[in-house]
Amino acid sequence: MYRTHNCGELSLRNLNNSVTLSGWVQKSRDKGFIIWVDLRDRYGITQLVFDEKRTEKEVYKIAQNLGREFVVQIKGTVIERESKNSNIDTGDIEVLVEKLTILNKAKTPPFTIENQTDGGEELRMQYRYLDIRRNPVKEKLLFRSQVSMAIRNYLTDEGFIDVETPYLIKSTPEGARDFVVPSRMNEGQFYALPQSPQTFKQLLMIGGMDKYFQIVKCFRDEDLRADRQPEFTQIDCEMTFVEQEDILTQFEGLIQSLLEKIKGIKKIPFPRISYDDAIKKYGSDKPDIRFNMTFCELNDLAQGKGFGVFDDQELVVAISVPGGASYSRREIDGLIDWVKRPQIGAKGLIWVKYNEDGTFKSSVDKFFNAADLSAWATFCNSKEGDLILVLSGEAKTTRTQLSALRMELADRLKLRDPNVFAPLWVTDFPLLEWDEQSKRYHAMHHPFTAPKPEHLELLKTNPAAVKANAYDLVLNGNEIGGGSIRIHDQGLQSEMFDLLGFSKEDAKKQFGFLMDAFQYGAPPHGGIAFGLDRLVAILGGEETIRDFIAFPKNNSGRDVMINAPSSLDKNQLEELALKSNLPQT
Amino acid sequence: MYRTHNCGELSLRNLNNSVTLSGWVQKSRDKGFIIWVDLRDRYGITQLVFDEKRTEKEVYKIAQNLGREFVVQIKGTVIERESKNSNIDTGDIEVLVEKLTILNKAKTPPFTIENQTDGGEELRMQYRYLDIRRNPVKEKLLFRSQVSMAIRNYLTDEGFIDVETPYLIKSTPEGARDFVVPSRMNEGQFYALPQSPQTFKQLLMIGGMDKYFQIVKCFRDEDLRADRQPEFTQIDCEMTFVEQEDILTQFEGLIQSLLEKIKGIKKIPFPRISYDDAIKKYGSDKPDIRFNMTFCELNDLAQGKGFGVFDDQELVVAISVPGGASYSRREIDGLIDWVKRPQIGAKGLIWVKYNEDGTFKSSVDKFFNAADLSAWATFCNSKEGDLILVLSGEAKTTRTQLSALRMELADRLKLRDPNVFAPLWVTDFPLLEWDEQSKRYHAMHHPFTAPKPEHLELLKTNPAAVKANAYDLVLNGNEIGGGSIRIHDQGLQSEMFDLLGFSKEDAKKQFGFLMDAFQYGAPPHGGIAFGLDRLVAILGGEETIRDFIAFPKNNSGRDVMINAPSSLDKNQLEELALKSNLPQT
């Protein structure tokens, strides 16, 4: 037996017990006549003591040569510490060692296993198994496990059934790019890895499973942006005989139960906003509502006064920055430079200081007098001391720019407290969006989303105006989940494929099985999927997902630790009836 | 709101309640003046009643035209049934319908949605969504979900952490064949889908995660045998600072807890047998011990008596069939034919009837007298009324043949009761097995399995004799799990790769990351993996796994419902820098 206790559980209750521990040498302090060693495992740290007087010579000698990260087993007696350490659970005791066995030596690790020293991204990823020993990473993985289990328990208690759907499925080039898997037994044919189990969960509803969930890996072969992974984990859910309201209520329950269980946060509100309102008020379909700074549209007040930057523009829109009137000229210039960066792309930024004394000072004093500016301030609900910032231009672009500025200012003003949780349902998404490049409609959510019943007629006359019973759950400015009521009628699904530019033949080839299924008694159904990586990160108070994933890939989709992807054995390719344009080993 | 109740919950407690239900029309009986409709959902069946006198004319008319599997919503009043049905939970009541809405019509399904009528394997798989509506399939999927959750709860309670390991990993052509995934961002390179998360779970142990589990899909591109799937689900577990005993105890706990929770079976024994003994006693490393009929080796008693079929053979081995002495000549001839079939391949079968009156009658009376046969019977612990069956030949082949005969007889004698559960640990597996074809050793378990410490020396002198701390858990004659104590020493792992015929270069290329990791303080560790599909099937009292999988593939690895795999878009292949030897669309 390697241990009687782990390294996190001994206390004064164990005084004088003979114990066996195993773990890693966190550090060793040799005072010449006494050696203290911190022994670490997943559960904590226990202090070992080797004493020239009380410890056998041979044991003492081995202890003198222990290096960092050596794996050792000790047998000893629990004694009370002279100077206690209240920072750790085992801080009242130490173990006077009688027997010491080195289970495995360790080379000096490329970075030390401590909270703040990670050796940089590249090294951490290459030696991820060492990185995982560090508390910040270890805690995130434990936290993820805890959240996953809480999700499963909630959904199981609510009558959801965990059904595993297949990973080797069919390639459907609509949507994002598929990862494909050549089939050896069916030469020249390919499976695809699922971008989501969408069609399968719908088939489960048609199969009468009623309430389904699965925590499942999904795959998208997209050019990776920062903090995106080619494989990611989804909490995938679907329900039968439900309307949007049933789904929103059910999954408010899920998120509320997580916040309560994991964070001890009781009863927070889940306000709702329509997609159109979110865009108008926040310039974003995933607004962070932990803080205000909503948009106010100044077209009526600010146009027609001879200021060319505003006149003839589609939109003049402002936010009011609390306390911003005290910003120095340099600070304001900084903001102007910030919005002019190519990532944002604004041409400039108009500012109006609503001073504490009630006066106004602005970059457009030539065109607008105090009464004008006061009217802006009133309209924007600005208070003395605020700074009004105005952008103008084409509506969509300008809103996106101002939304970015709003988030930037919130960061600078520390309004985005990771310990505050502000969920928000965004509803009534458009069914379709027009794609200028391909000159056709794309599904905003996916091709299986149902139009609102009251908009069915519009499908033929004005598709762009059709709204869907589609919804996103936004948490602290991040989309953590999204779903919709699905089409369950074969005719409507067929019409939808037409609108999306599928030929009848392609629709049948790719989704014929689903259209067939709709003819055999498909019930009304709908669902939602949450991004587990992101959800866990936000609940953990972080914005980046990478350390909540045990073995993430880098921005080129590589696992630098195992060096994947890599070239194949030539005969592997031959067996698959494939040729690579590039040389293999 | 589609429903106030589901179809399985109304009872006399709800009498006179106004309720709304949604579901499928299971069947409809039109008596001319009254129509009964069975409405079905996941939860049960509720009887609806439409009565010419009490139901509005228009509603009644719609009810007359309801077809099987129509999806309907009704509003009505719960009333007491005249003739109650005690077979179903809702059998005391029926719902007198006031409002009836057809939510979706249904074509006549290709097979009826009832317990015993499945329309044959091909149709069932093509219309799996209809097949899933049938109770036998539905119940198996619900059962699987329940078992999965019980496993997760047990392991979580025991301190195991659920860690997701990556699906896009590195191809290692050792072992079974990998499914590969071409990388578009890293042209000419490939990921592989995991055959198991073996190396990752070991890295997690090196990373100090201590106790890991995951219920995870694994992939093997093997020629499919009956009841094998290219993708299958594993309960993957690993523990640090453990010896074999710790692991066996821990996972006896898991299986015991499942049997208790799911089957209500308390405290059953988990006997152990060494691999060598299992082979000698049962001719199999996964013996079914629900019944006896163990092997007895008759070489000493039966050779040297001038019977050519026995003399000079490596092994003469018998089983004693309880009550078999009463078999007719025709029955015995049937057994002889059975072992001579090419699938078994025996040349013949010697039989000895130990009659109820104590006399013997055998097919070898010419060579053996009553005293000889009596000695066999005594040696085999046979009783009056038994039939002794004897095979002889090369030891390994003969044992395999007799093992097959033993199982066949048990089936015929109904000794394999699916409601009896007999687990068995098989331990002390050989580390290596010699492969005649490639003239080299293969790892019996996998290349990361540690030899028993006391056999380390043998590695150099007699590798075939080295045993490992490797173990399988066998349940009712099926291997449901297997694992081992792993190598955690870089030198030993390197030696192991040498033995398995890896060049230093290949070992480094494929497993360099693991060998590196071993140098930074790798702790002793070991683990086990269970096949979830098989485990669930056996707990469910079945031997085939297919209906415990929602969307299984057929024996050619095809999903006939979605028609996968299939050909790709040409430009998908181009983007991957690949050419297929076969035409794409």
Tab-separated table of C-alpha atoms in Angstrom, chain A residues 67-259:
chain	number	residue	atom	x	y	z
A	67	GLY	CA	15.252	17.194	-5.825
A	68	ARG	CA	12.152	19.093	-6.825
A	69	GLU	CA	9.403	16.841	-8.223
A	70	PHE	CA	11.005	13.622	-6.982
A	71	VAL	CA	8.258	11.104	-6.249
A	72	VAL	CA	8.671	9.638	-2.775
A	73	GLN	CA	6.936	7.451	-0.257
A	74	ILE	CA	7.470	8.047	3.452
A	75	LYS	CA	6.487	6.406	6.667
A	76	GLY	CA	6.497	8.519	9.816
A	77	THR	CA	4.705	9.875	12.837
A	78	VAL	CA	2.384	12.865	12.916
A	79	ILE	CA	3.682	15.510	15.320
A	80	GLU	CA	2.568	19.014	16.192
A	81	ARG	CA	4.339	21.863	14.412
A	82	GLU	CA	6.188	24.450	16.437
A	83	SER	CA	5.277	27.259	14.062
A	84	LYS	CA	1.890	26.583	12.596
A	85	ASN	CA	0.835	27.583	9.079
A	86	SER	CA	-2.804	28.626	8.958
A	87	ASN	CA	-2.723	28.931	5.156
A	88	ILE	CA	-2.934	25.203	4.553
A	89	ASP	CA	-5.246	22.517	5.941
A	90	THR	CA	-2.365	20.469	7.291
A	91	GLY	CA	-0.608	23.508	8.764
A	92	ASP	CA	-0.876	22.397	12.386
A	93	ILE	CA	1.141	19.234	11.963
A	94	GLU	CA	4.198	17.782	10.314
A	95	VAL	CA	5.378	14.218	9.839
A	96	LEU	CA	8.629	13.096	11.416
A	97	VAL	CA	9.930	10.669	8.813
A	98	GLU	CA	11.233	7.209	9.718
A	99	LYS	CA	11.357	5.611	6.288
A	100	LEU	CA	11.919	7.238	2.926
A	101	THR	CA	11.684	5.557	-0.487
A	102	ILE	CA	12.349	7.335	-3.746
A	103	LEU	CA	9.680	6.007	-6.129
A	104	ASN	CA	10.943	7.955	-9.095
A	105	LYS	CA	13.527	10.665	-9.652
A	106	ALA	CA	12.839	13.802	-11.646
A	107	LYS	CA	14.931	15.909	-13.936
A	108	THR	CA	14.742	19.585	-13.091
A	109	PRO	CA	11.446	20.672	-14.640
A	110	PRO	CA	11.590	23.394	-17.317
A	111	PHE	CA	9.505	25.636	-15.045
A	112	THR	CA	8.784	25.463	-11.344
A	113	ILE	CA	5.511	23.954	-10.194
A	114	GLU	CA	4.138	27.021	-8.473
A	115	ASN	CA	1.120	29.227	-8.885
A	116	GLN	CA	2.715	32.207	-10.575
A	117	THR	CA	5.532	30.696	-12.621
A	118	ASP	CA	4.399	29.019	-15.748
A	119	GLY	CA	7.366	29.359	-18.085
A	120	GLY	CA	5.310	30.892	-20.883
A	121	GLU	CA	2.620	29.502	-23.158
A	122	GLU	CA	4.862	27.432	-25.417
A	123	LEU	CA	6.678	25.576	-22.638
A	124	ARG	CA	3.482	25.045	-20.668
A	125	MET	CA	1.800	23.403	-23.629
A	126	GLN	CA	4.784	21.217	-24.448
A	127	TYR	CA	5.009	20.043	-20.834
A	128	ARG	CA	1.302	20.164	-20.131
A	129	TYR	CA	1.607	17.244	-17.679
A	130	LEU	CA	3.825	19.472	-15.519
A	131	ASP	CA	1.589	22.498	-16.035
A	132	ILE	CA	-1.358	20.454	-14.753
A	133	ARG	CA	0.499	19.939	-11.467
A	134	ARG	CA	0.285	23.701	-10.878
A	135	ASN	CA	-2.617	24.757	-8.680
A	136	PRO	CA	-4.205	27.256	-11.106
A	137	VAL	CA	-4.530	24.623	-13.849
A	138	LYS	CA	-5.347	21.723	-11.533
A	139	GLU	CA	-8.111	23.720	-9.843
A	140	LYS	CA	-9.673	24.590	-13.202
A	141	LEU	CA	-9.810	20.942	-14.235
A	142	LEU	CA	-11.326	19.926	-10.903
A	143	PHE	CA	-13.791	22.774	-11.250
A	144	ARG	CA	-14.784	21.601	-14.740
A	145	SER	CA	-15.414	18.091	-13.460
A	146	GLN	CA	-17.574	19.509	-10.675
A	147	VAL	CA	-19.595	21.678	-13.066
A	148	SER	CA	-20.119	18.783	-15.516
A	149	MET	CA	-21.419	16.591	-12.739
A	150	ALA	CA	-23.745	19.315	-11.448
A	151	ILE	CA	-25.139	19.709	-14.972
A	152	ARG	CA	-25.718	15.971	-15.315
A	153	ASN	CA	-27.398	15.752	-11.936
A	154	TYR	CA	-29.737	18.644	-12.652
A	155	LEU	CA	-30.751	17.336	-16.065
A	156	THR	CA	-31.149	13.747	-14.868
A	157	ASP	CA	-33.319	14.918	-11.975
A	158	GLU	CA	-35.435	16.796	-14.511
A	159	GLY	CA	-36.069	13.630	-16.511
A	160	PHE	CA	-33.528	14.143	-19.297
A	161	ILE	CA	-32.016	10.991	-20.759
A	162	ASP	CA	-28.319	10.860	-21.608
A	163	VAL	CA	-28.099	9.352	-25.101
A	164	GLU	CA	-24.805	8.951	-26.940
A	165	THR	CA	-25.020	9.881	-30.609
A	166	PRO	CA	-22.478	8.693	-33.183
A	167	TYR	CA	-19.175	10.437	-33.961
A	168	LEU	CA	-18.707	8.868	-37.386
A	169	ILE	CA	-21.486	10.527	-39.333
A	170	LYS	CA	-22.094	12.131	-42.709
A	171	SER	CA	-20.439	15.163	-44.192
A	172	THR	CA	-22.808	18.071	-44.846
A	173	PRO	CA	-20.749	20.906	-46.279
A	174	GLU	CA	-23.393	23.462	-45.285
A	175	GLY	CA	-22.345	25.510	-42.287
A	176	ALA	CA	-18.774	25.282	-41.025
A	177	ARG	CA	-16.213	22.958	-42.561
A	178	ASP	CA	-16.312	19.298	-41.483
A	179	PHE	CA	-13.407	17.209	-40.325
A	180	VAL	CA	-13.640	14.057	-42.424
A	181	VAL	CA	-12.583	10.471	-41.779
A	182	PRO	CA	-11.805	8.200	-44.725
A	183	SER	CA	-13.459	4.790	-44.532
A	184	ARG	CA	-11.281	1.799	-45.313
A	185	MET	CA	-14.153	-0.675	-45.463
A	186	ASN	CA	-16.100	1.588	-47.830
A	187	GLU	CA	-13.318	2.681	-50.164
A	188	GLY	CA	-13.455	6.211	-51.495
A	189	GLN	CA	-16.098	7.172	-48.950
A	190	PHE	CA	-15.771	9.360	-45.903
A	191	TYR	CA	-17.380	9.866	-42.544
A	192	ALA	CA	-17.516	13.315	-40.996
A	193	LEU	CA	-17.076	14.207	-37.350
A	194	PRO	CA	-20.159	15.976	-35.971
A	195	GLN	CA	-20.245	19.768	-35.794
A	196	SER	CA	-23.066	19.059	-33.389
A	197	PRO	CA	-25.477	16.138	-32.881
A	198	GLN	CA	-28.281	18.370	-34.271
A	199	THR	CA	-29.993	15.940	-36.633
A	200	PHE	CA	-29.552	12.993	-34.283
A	201	LYS	CA	-31.146	14.761	-31.379
A	202	GLN	CA	-34.064	15.684	-33.589
A	203	LEU	CA	-34.362	12.027	-34.620
A	204	LEU	CA	-34.379	11.097	-30.936
A	205	MET	CA	-37.331	13.429	-30.444
A	206	ILE	CA	-39.067	11.855	-33.427
A	207	GLY	CA	-38.211	8.555	-31.733
A	208	GLY	CA	-40.138	9.661	-28.648
A	209	MET	CA	-37.222	10.104	-26.202
A	210	ASP	CA	-38.943	13.297	-25.021
A	211	LYS	CA	-36.052	14.877	-23.105
A	212	TYR	CA	-32.492	14.283	-24.228
A	213	PHE	CA	-29.122	15.564	-23.130
A	214	GLN	CA	-25.530	14.756	-23.806
A	215	ILE	CA	-22.213	16.322	-22.898
A	216	VAL	CA	-20.457	15.716	-26.170
A	217	LYS	CA	-17.406	16.653	-28.204
A	218	CYS	CA	-18.060	18.548	-31.428
A	219	PHE	CA	-15.670	19.398	-34.228
A	220	ARG	CA	-15.268	22.339	-36.598
A	221	ASP	CA	-12.478	22.702	-39.097
A	222	GLU	CA	-12.377	26.484	-39.035
A	223	ASP	CA	-9.452	28.828	-39.190
A	224	LEU	CA	-8.801	29.209	-35.516
A	225	ARG	CA	-9.288	32.488	-33.779
A	226	ALA	CA	-7.731	33.065	-30.408
A	227	ASP	CA	-9.528	30.987	-27.803
A	228	ARG	CA	-11.247	28.716	-30.313
A	229	GLN	CA	-10.561	25.007	-30.428
A	230	PRO	CA	-11.106	22.616	-33.349
A	231	GLU	CA	-12.739	20.228	-30.887
A	232	PHE	CA	-14.987	21.611	-28.191
A	233	THR	CA	-17.552	20.329	-25.750
A	234	GLN	CA	-21.253	20.987	-25.946
A	235	ILE	CA	-24.072	20.422	-23.462
A	236	ASP	CA	-26.583	19.325	-26.030
A	237	CYS	CA	-30.274	19.251	-25.101
A	238	GLU	CA	-33.593	18.708	-26.840
A	239	MET	CA	-37.200	18.531	-25.648
A	240	THR	CA	-40.486	17.433	-27.176
A	241	PHE	CA	-43.912	19.082	-26.934
A	242	VAL	CA	-42.404	22.398	-25.903
A	243	GLU	CA	-42.707	26.025	-26.820
A	244	GLN	CA	-39.929	28.565	-26.437
A	245	GLU	CA	-41.182	29.490	-22.984
A	246	ASP	CA	-40.814	25.901	-21.724
A	247	ILE	CA	-37.219	25.782	-22.877
A	248	LEU	CA	-36.226	29.161	-21.447
A	249	THR	CA	-37.734	28.211	-18.086
A	250	GLN	CA	-36.085	24.789	-18.040
A	251	PHE	CA	-32.611	26.111	-18.769
A	252	GLU	CA	-32.861	29.144	-16.533
A	253	GLY	CA	-33.329	26.409	-13.963
A	254	LEU	CA	-30.112	24.725	-15.069
A	255	ILE	CA	-27.970	27.864	-14.953
A	256	GLN	CA	-29.576	29.028	-11.709
A	257	SER	CA	-28.884	25.642	-10.127
A	258	LEU	CA	-25.231	25.824	-11.225
A	259	LEU	CA	-24.811	29.330	-9.854
